[in-house]
Short mmCIF file of C-alpha atoms in Angstrom, two decimals:
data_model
loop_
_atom_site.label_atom_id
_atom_site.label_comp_id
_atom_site.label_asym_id
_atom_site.label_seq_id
_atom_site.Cartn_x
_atom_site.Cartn_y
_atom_site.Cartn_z
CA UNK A 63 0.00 0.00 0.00
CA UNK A 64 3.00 2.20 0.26
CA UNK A 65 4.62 1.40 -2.97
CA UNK A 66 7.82 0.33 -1.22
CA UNK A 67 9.31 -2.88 -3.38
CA UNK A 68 9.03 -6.32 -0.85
CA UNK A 69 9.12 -9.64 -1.49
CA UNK A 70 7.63 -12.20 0.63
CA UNK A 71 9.04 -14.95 1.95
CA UNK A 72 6.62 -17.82 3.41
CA UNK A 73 8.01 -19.98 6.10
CA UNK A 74 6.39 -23.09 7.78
CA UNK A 75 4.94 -22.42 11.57
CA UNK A 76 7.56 -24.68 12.42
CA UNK A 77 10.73 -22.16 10.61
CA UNK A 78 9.01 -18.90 12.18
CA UNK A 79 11.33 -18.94 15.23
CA UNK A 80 14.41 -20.36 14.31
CA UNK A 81 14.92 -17.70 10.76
CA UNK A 82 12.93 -14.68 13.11
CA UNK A 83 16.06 -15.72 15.56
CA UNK A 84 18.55 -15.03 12.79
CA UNK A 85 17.78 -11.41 12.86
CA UNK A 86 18.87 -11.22 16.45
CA UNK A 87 15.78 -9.95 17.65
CA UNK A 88 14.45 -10.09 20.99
CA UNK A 89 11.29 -11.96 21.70
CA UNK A 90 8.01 -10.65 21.43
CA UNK A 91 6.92 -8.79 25.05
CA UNK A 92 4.11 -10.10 24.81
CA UNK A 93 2.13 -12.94 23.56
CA UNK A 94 2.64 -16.99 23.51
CA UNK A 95 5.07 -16.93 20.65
CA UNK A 96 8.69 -15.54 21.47
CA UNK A 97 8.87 -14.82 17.62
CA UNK A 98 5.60 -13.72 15.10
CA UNK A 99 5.26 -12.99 11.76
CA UNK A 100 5.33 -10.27 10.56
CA UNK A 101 8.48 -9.56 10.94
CA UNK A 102 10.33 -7.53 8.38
CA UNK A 103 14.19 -7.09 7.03
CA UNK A 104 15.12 -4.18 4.89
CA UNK A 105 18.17 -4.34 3.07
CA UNK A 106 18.65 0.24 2.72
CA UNK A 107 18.94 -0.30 6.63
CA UNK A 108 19.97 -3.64 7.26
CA UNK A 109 17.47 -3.88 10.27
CA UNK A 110 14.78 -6.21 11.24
CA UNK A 111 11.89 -5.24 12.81
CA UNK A 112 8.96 -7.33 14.31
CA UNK A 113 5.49 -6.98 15.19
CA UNK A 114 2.92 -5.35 12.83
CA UNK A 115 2.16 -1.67 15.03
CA UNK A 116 6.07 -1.55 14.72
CA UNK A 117 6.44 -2.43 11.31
CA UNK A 118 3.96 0.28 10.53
CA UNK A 119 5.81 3.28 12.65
CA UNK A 120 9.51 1.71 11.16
CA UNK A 121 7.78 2.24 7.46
CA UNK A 122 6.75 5.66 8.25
CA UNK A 123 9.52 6.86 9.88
CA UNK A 124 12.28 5.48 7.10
CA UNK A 125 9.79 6.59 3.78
CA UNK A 126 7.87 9.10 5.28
CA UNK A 127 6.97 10.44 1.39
CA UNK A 128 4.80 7.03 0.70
CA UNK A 129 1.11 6.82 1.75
CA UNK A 130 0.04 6.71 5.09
CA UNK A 131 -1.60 4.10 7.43
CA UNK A 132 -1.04 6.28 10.43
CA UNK A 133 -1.45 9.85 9.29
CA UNK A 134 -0.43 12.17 12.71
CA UNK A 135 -3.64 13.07 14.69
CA UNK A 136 -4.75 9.32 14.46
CA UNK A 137 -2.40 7.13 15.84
CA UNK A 138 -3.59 7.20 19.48
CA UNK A 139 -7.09 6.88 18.00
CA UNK A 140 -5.73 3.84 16.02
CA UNK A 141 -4.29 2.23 18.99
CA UNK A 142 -7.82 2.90 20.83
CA UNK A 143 -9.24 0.81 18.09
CA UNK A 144 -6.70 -2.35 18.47
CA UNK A 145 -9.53 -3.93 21.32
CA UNK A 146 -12.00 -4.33 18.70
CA UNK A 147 -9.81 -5.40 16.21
CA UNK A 148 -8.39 -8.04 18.67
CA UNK A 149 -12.37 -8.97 19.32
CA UNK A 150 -13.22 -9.09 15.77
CA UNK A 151 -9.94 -12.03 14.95
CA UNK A 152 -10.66 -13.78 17.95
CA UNK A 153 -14.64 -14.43 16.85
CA UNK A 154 -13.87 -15.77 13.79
CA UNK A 155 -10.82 -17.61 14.93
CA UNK A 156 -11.91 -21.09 16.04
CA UNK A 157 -13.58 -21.18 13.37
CA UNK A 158 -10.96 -21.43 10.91
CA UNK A 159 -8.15 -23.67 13.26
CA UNK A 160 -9.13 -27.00 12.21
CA UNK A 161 -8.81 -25.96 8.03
CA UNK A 162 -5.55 -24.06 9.15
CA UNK A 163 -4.44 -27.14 10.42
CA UNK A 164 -5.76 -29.55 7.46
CA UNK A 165 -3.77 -27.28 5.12
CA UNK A 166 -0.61 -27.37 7.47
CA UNK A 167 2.51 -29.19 6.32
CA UNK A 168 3.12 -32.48 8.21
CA UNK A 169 6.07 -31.30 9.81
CA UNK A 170 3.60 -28.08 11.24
CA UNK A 171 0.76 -29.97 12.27
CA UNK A 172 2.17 -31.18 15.63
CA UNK A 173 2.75 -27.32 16.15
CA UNK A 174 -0.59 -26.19 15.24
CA UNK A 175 -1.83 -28.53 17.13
CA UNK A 176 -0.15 -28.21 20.07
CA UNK A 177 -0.49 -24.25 20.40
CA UNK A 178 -4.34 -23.79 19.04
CA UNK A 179 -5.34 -26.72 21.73
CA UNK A 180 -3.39 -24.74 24.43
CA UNK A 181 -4.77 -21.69 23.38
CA UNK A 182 -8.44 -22.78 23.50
CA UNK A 183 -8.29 -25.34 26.12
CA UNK A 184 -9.66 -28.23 24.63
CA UNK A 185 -8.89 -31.10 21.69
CA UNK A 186 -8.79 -28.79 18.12
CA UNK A 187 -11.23 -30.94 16.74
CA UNK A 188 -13.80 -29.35 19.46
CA UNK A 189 -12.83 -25.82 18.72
CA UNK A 190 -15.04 -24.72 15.73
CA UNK A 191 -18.30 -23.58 17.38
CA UNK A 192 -21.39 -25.44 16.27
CA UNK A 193 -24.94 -25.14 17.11
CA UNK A 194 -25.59 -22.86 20.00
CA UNK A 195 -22.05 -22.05 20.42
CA UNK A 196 -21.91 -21.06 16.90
CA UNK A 197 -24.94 -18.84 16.90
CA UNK A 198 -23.42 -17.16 20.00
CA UNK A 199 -20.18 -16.66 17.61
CA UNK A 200 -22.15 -15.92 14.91
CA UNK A 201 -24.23 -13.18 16.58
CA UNK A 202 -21.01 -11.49 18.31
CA UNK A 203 -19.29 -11.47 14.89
CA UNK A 204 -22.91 -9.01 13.24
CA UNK A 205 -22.83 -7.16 16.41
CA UNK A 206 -18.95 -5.96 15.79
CA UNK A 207 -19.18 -5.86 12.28
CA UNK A 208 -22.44 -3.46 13.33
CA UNK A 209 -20.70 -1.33 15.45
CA UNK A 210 -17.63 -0.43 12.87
CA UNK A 211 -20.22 -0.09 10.14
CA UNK A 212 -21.66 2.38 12.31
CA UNK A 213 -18.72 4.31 13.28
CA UNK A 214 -17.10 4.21 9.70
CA UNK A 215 -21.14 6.11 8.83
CA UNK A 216 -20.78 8.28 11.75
CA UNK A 217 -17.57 9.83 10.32
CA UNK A 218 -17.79 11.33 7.33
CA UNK A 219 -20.95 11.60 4.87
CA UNK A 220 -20.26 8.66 2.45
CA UNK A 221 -16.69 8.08 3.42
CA UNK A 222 -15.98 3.92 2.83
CA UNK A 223 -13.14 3.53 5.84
CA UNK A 224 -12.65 4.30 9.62
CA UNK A 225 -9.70 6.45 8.17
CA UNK A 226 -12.52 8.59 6.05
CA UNK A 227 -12.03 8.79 2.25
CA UNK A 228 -8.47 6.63 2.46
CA UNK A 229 -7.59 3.54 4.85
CA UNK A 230 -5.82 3.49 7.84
CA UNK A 231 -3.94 0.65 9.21
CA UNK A 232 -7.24 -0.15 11.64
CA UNK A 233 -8.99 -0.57 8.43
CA UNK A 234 -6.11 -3.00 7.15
CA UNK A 235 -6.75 -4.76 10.49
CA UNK A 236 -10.32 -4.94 9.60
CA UNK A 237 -9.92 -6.37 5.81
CA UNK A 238 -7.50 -8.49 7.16
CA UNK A 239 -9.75 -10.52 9.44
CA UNK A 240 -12.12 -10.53 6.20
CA UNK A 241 -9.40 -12.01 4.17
CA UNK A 242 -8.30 -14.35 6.67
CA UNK A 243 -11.79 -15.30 7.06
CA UNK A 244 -12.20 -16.33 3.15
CA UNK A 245 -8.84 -17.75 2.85
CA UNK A 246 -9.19 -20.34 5.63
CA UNK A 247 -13.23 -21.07 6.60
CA UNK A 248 -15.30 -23.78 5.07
CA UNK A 249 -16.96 -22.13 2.47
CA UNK A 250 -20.19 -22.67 3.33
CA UNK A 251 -19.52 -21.05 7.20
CA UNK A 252 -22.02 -19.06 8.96
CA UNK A 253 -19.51 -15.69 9.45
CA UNK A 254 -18.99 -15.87 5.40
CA UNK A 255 -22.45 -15.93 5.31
CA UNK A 256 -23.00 -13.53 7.15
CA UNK A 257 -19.68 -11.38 6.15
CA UNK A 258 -21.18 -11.09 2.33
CA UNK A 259 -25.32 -10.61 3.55
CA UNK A 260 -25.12 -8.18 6.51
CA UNK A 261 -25.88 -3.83 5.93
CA UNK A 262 -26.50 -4.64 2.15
CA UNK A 263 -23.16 -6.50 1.67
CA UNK A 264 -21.22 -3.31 2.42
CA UNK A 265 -18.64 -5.52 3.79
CA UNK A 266 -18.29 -7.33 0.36
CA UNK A 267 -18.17 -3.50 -1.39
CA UNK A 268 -15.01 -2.89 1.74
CA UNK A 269 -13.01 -5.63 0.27
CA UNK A 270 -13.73 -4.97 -3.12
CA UNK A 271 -12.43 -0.94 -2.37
CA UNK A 272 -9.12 -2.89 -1.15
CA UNK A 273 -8.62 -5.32 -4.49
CA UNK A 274 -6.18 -3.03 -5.91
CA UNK A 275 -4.03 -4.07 -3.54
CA UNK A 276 -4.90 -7.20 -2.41
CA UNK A 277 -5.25 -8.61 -5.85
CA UNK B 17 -12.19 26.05 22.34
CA UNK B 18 -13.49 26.98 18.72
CA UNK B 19 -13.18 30.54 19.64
CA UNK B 20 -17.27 31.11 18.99
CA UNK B 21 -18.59 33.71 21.42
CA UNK B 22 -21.49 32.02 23.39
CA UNK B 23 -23.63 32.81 26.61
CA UNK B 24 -24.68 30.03 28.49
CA UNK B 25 -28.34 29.56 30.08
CA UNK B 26 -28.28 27.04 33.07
CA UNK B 27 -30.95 25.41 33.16
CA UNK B 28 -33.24 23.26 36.32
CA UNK B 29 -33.09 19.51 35.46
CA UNK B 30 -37.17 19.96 35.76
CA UNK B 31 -36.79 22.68 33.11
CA UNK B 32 -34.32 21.11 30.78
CA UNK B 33 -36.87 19.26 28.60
CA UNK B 34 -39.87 22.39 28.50
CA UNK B 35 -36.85 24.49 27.22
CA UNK B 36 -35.51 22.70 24.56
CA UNK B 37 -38.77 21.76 23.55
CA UNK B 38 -39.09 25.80 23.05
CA UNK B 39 -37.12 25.00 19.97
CA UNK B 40 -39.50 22.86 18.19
CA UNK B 41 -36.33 19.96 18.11
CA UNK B 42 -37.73 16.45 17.87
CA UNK B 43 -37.35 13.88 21.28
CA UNK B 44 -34.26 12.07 21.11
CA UNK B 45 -33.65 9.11 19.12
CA UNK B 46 -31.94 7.14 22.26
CA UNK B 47 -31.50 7.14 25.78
CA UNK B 48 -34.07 7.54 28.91
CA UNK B 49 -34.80 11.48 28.50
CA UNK B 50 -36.87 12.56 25.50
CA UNK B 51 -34.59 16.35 25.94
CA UNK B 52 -31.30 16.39 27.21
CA UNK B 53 -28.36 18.88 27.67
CA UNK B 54 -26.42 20.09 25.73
CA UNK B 55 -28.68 22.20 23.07
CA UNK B 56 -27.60 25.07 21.36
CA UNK B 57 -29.63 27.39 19.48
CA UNK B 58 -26.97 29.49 17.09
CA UNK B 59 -28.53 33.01 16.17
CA UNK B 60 -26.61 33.54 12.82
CA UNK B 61 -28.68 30.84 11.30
CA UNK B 62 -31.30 30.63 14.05
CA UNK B 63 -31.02 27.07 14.34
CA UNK B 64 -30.91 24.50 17.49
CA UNK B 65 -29.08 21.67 17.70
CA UNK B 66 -29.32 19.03 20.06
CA UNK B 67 -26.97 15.92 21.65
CA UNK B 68 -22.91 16.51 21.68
CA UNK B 69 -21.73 14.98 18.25
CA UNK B 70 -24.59 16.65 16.16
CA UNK B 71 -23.72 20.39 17.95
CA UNK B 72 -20.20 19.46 16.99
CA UNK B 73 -20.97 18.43 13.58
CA UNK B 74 -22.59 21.37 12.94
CA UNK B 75 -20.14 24.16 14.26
CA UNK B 76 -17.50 22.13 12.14
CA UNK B 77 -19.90 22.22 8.70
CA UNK B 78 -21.19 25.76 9.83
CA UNK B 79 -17.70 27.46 11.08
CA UNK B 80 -15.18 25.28 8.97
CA UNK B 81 -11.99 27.85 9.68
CA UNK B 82 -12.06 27.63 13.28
CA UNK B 83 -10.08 25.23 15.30
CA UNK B 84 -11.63 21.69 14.33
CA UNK B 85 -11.99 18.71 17.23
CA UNK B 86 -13.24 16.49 14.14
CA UNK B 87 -10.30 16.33 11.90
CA UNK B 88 -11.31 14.86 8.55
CA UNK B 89 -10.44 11.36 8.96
CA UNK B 90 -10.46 11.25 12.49
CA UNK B 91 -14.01 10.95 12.89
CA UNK B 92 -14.78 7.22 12.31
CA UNK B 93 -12.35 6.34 14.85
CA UNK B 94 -13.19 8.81 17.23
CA UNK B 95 -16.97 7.87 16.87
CA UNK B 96 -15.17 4.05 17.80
CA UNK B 97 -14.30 5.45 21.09
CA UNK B 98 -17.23 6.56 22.08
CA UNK B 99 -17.90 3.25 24.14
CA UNK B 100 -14.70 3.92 25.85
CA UNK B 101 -16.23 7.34 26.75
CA UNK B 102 -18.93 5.71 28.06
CA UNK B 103 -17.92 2.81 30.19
CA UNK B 104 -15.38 5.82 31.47
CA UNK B 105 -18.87 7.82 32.45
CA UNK B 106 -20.45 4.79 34.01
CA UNK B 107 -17.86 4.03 36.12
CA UNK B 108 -18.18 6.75 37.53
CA UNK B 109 -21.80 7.78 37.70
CA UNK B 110 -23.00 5.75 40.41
CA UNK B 111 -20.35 7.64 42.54
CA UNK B 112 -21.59 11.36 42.37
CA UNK B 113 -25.24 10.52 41.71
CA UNK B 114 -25.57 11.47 45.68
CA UNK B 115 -24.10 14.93 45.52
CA UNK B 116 -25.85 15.57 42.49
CA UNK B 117 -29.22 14.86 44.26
CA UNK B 118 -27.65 17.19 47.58
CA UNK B 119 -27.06 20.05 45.36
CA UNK B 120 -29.82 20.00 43.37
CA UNK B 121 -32.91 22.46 43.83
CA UNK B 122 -35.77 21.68 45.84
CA UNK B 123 -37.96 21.58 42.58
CA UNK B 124 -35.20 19.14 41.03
CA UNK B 125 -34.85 16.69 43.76
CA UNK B 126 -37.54 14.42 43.00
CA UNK B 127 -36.90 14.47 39.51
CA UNK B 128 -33.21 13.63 40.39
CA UNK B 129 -34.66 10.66 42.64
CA UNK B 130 -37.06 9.36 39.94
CA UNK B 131 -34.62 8.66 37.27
CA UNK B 132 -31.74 7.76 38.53
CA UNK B 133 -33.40 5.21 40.80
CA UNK B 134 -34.87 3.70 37.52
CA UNK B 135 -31.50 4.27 35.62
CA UNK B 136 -29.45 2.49 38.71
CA UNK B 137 -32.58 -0.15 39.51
CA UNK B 138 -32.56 1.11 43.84
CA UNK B 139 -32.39 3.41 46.06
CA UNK B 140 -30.67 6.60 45.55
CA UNK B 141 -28.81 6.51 48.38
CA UNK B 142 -27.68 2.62 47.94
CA UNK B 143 -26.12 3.79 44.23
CA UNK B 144 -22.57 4.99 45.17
CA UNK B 145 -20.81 2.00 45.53
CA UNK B 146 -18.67 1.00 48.90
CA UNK B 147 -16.76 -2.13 49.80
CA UNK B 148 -16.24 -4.51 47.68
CA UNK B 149 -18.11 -2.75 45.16
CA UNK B 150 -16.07 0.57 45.00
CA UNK B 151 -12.94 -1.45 44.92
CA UNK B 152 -14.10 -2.74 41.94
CA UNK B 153 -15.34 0.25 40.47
CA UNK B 154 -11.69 1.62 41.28
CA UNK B 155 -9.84 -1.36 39.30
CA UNK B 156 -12.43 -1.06 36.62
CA UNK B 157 -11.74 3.12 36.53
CA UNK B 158 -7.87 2.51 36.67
CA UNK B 159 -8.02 -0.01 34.01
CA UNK B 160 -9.89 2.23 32.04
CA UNK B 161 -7.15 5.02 32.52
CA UNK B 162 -4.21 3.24 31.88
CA UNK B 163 -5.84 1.76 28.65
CA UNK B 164 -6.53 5.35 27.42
CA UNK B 165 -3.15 6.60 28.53
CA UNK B 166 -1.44 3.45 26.59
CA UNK B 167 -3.46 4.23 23.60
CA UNK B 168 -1.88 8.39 23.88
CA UNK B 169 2.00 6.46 24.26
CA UNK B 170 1.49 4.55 21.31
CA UNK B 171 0.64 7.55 19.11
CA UNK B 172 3.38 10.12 18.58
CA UNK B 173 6.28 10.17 20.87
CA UNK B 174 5.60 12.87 23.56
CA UNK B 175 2.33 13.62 22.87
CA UNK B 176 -0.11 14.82 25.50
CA UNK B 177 -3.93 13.64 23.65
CA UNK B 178 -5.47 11.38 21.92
CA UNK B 179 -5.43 13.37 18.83
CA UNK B 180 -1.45 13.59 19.09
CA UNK B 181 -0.41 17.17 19.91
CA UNK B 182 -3.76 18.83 19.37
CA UNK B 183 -6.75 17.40 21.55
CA UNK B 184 -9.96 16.49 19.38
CA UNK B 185 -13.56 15.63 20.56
CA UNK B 186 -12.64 12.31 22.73
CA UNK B 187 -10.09 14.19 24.52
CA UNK B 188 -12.92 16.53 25.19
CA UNK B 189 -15.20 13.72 26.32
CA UNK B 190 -12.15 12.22 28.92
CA UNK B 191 -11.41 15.36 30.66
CA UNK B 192 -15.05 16.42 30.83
CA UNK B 193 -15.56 13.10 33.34
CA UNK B 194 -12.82 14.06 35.05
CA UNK B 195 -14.17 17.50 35.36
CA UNK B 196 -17.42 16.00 36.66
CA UNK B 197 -15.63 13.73 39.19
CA UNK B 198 -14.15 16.84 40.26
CA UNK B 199 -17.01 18.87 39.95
CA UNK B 200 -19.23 16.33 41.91
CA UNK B 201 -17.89 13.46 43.85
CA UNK B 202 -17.02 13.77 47.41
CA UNK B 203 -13.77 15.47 47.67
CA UNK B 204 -11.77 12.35 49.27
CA UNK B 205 -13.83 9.86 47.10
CA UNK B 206 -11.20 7.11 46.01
CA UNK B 207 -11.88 7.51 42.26
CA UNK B 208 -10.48 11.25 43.09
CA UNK B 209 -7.28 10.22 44.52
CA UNK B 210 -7.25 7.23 41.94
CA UNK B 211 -7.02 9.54 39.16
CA UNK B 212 -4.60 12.18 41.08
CA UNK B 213 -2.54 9.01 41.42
CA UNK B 214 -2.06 6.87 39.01
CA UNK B 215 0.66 6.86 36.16
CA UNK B 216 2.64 9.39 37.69
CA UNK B 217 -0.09 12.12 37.69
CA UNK B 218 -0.22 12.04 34.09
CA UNK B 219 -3.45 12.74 34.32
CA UNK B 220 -3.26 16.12 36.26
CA UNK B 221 -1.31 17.13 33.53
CA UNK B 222 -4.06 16.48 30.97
CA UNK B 223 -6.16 18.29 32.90
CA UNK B 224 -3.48 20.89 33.27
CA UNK B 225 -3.20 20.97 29.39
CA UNK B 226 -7.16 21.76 29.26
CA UNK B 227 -6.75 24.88 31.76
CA UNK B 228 -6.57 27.49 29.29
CA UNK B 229 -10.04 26.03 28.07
CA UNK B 230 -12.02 24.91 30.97
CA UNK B 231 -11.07 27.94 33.17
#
């Protein structure tokens, strides 16, 4: 989104520590993981920097001329938002750890399995929600995506994102979740349901707004 | 802190809703009271607006070259902390609703025992919370304040509000509770000393900050 040149390099859950390591970074402060993607290296610096808030204030600090996820005056306000973003991943989450771990490599899944069942406290086959459980997830999930609907219509008159007429990095949070969401749950699943038919599919109109760069 | 020139008419709770009535506005579209404070009526275009975020809406369409608490692109995200405002107000409600009933005029005191004894579900004088209760009331307050405060450190470095160096409306909203707890609660009252207290004083000096406004 900032028209810096990357590339990406994918790494097994299993790699994530042991190449984050090679950086010489300190673990994360907080969190179950000592080391997370993201974590970024850039060469015009030669330093590596981890954790996706930090990434963010790293970019715009070394190319301050490229566009902006945390224009000044709405960082604080971003930060205020990182609750609900935290909310709106863990809803959909155990919904999605069972395909995560299908798709895993067989040297991963005894990681993903180990962690997600830690996480949740119980066998990762029982972690999807289903009937009442789901309906309480499902419900929860309308209710957030409710309340930044109406916040993003509260700002300004016809403006698409919480950052007004151009996205901030809570909106990237938000899109995120979405994308997550469609790369990973069954596609049949009640939240992509209900992601594409909820407020006259203005969720499905949100990610479309962000295909130019997500394509 | 826009620099308008304004009178203000105090107003009896008991004579709060026949006033703005006056003014032909139509009854609220939420919350218990059909007519609430604040209302302004603006001569230059002899309109009046009701509820907070509409008045401020309309001095920022209506006076666009004075100093602006709704930066474009702020808004969404400042509407998404209006919950924070209000679990911040709630916490602290059930503490002052007491005074505010001592104070009040002779006329106003039933009115004052009527709805907040609905609002609260008992008796007036049960409401301010003691024991166990206010110590959870205090964690719940302190929580609240270091959350806010983390959110102002994680914006720019040394910056003193939530809109970075510049306060905006939901600085306005945080330092007019703690104007109220000021204003209203007993003077030894633990959320008092809780927010002299805590983090330093940092708070004191947001309240500082405000002086040259709320003086």
């Amino acid at each position: 989104m900032k028209g810096i040149p990357y590339t990406t390099k994918w790494l097994d859950f299993t790699d994530v520590e042991p190449e984050i390591k090679k950086f010489g970074l300190p673990p994360n402060e907080r969190g179950a993981l000592k080391h997370t993607v993201p974590t970024i290296y850039d060469p015009n610096t030669r330093r590596a920097i981890t954790e996706a808030f930090k990434i963010n204030l790293y970019l715009e600090d070394q190319y301050p001329d490229t566009f902006s996820l945390l224009p000044k005056g709405t960082r604080a306000l971003q930060a205020a938002f990182s609750p609900t973003f935290g909310k709106l991943l863990d809803t959909m989450l155990g919904s999605v750890v069972v395909s995560i771990y299908n798709e895993a490599s067989e040297r991963d899944k005894p990681h993903v399995r180990t962690t997600r069942e830690a996480w949740f406290g119980m066998k990762l086959e029982d972690i999807p929600p289903q009937g009442e459980r789901l309906e309480e997830t499902v419900k929860l999930w309308e209710e957030l995506l409710s309340d930044i609907g109406n916040w993003i219509d509260a700002g300004e008159p016809g403006a698409l994102y919480l950052g007004g007429d151009a996205p901030v990095q809570a909106d990237v949070d938000v899109v995120s979740v979405f994308l997550f969401l469609f790369r990973t749950a069954p596609k049949d699943h009640a939240l992509l349901k209900s992601l594409e038919n909820v407020s006259g599919g203005r969720w499905m109109k949100y990610l479309e707004a962000f295909s130019k760069w997500t394509a």
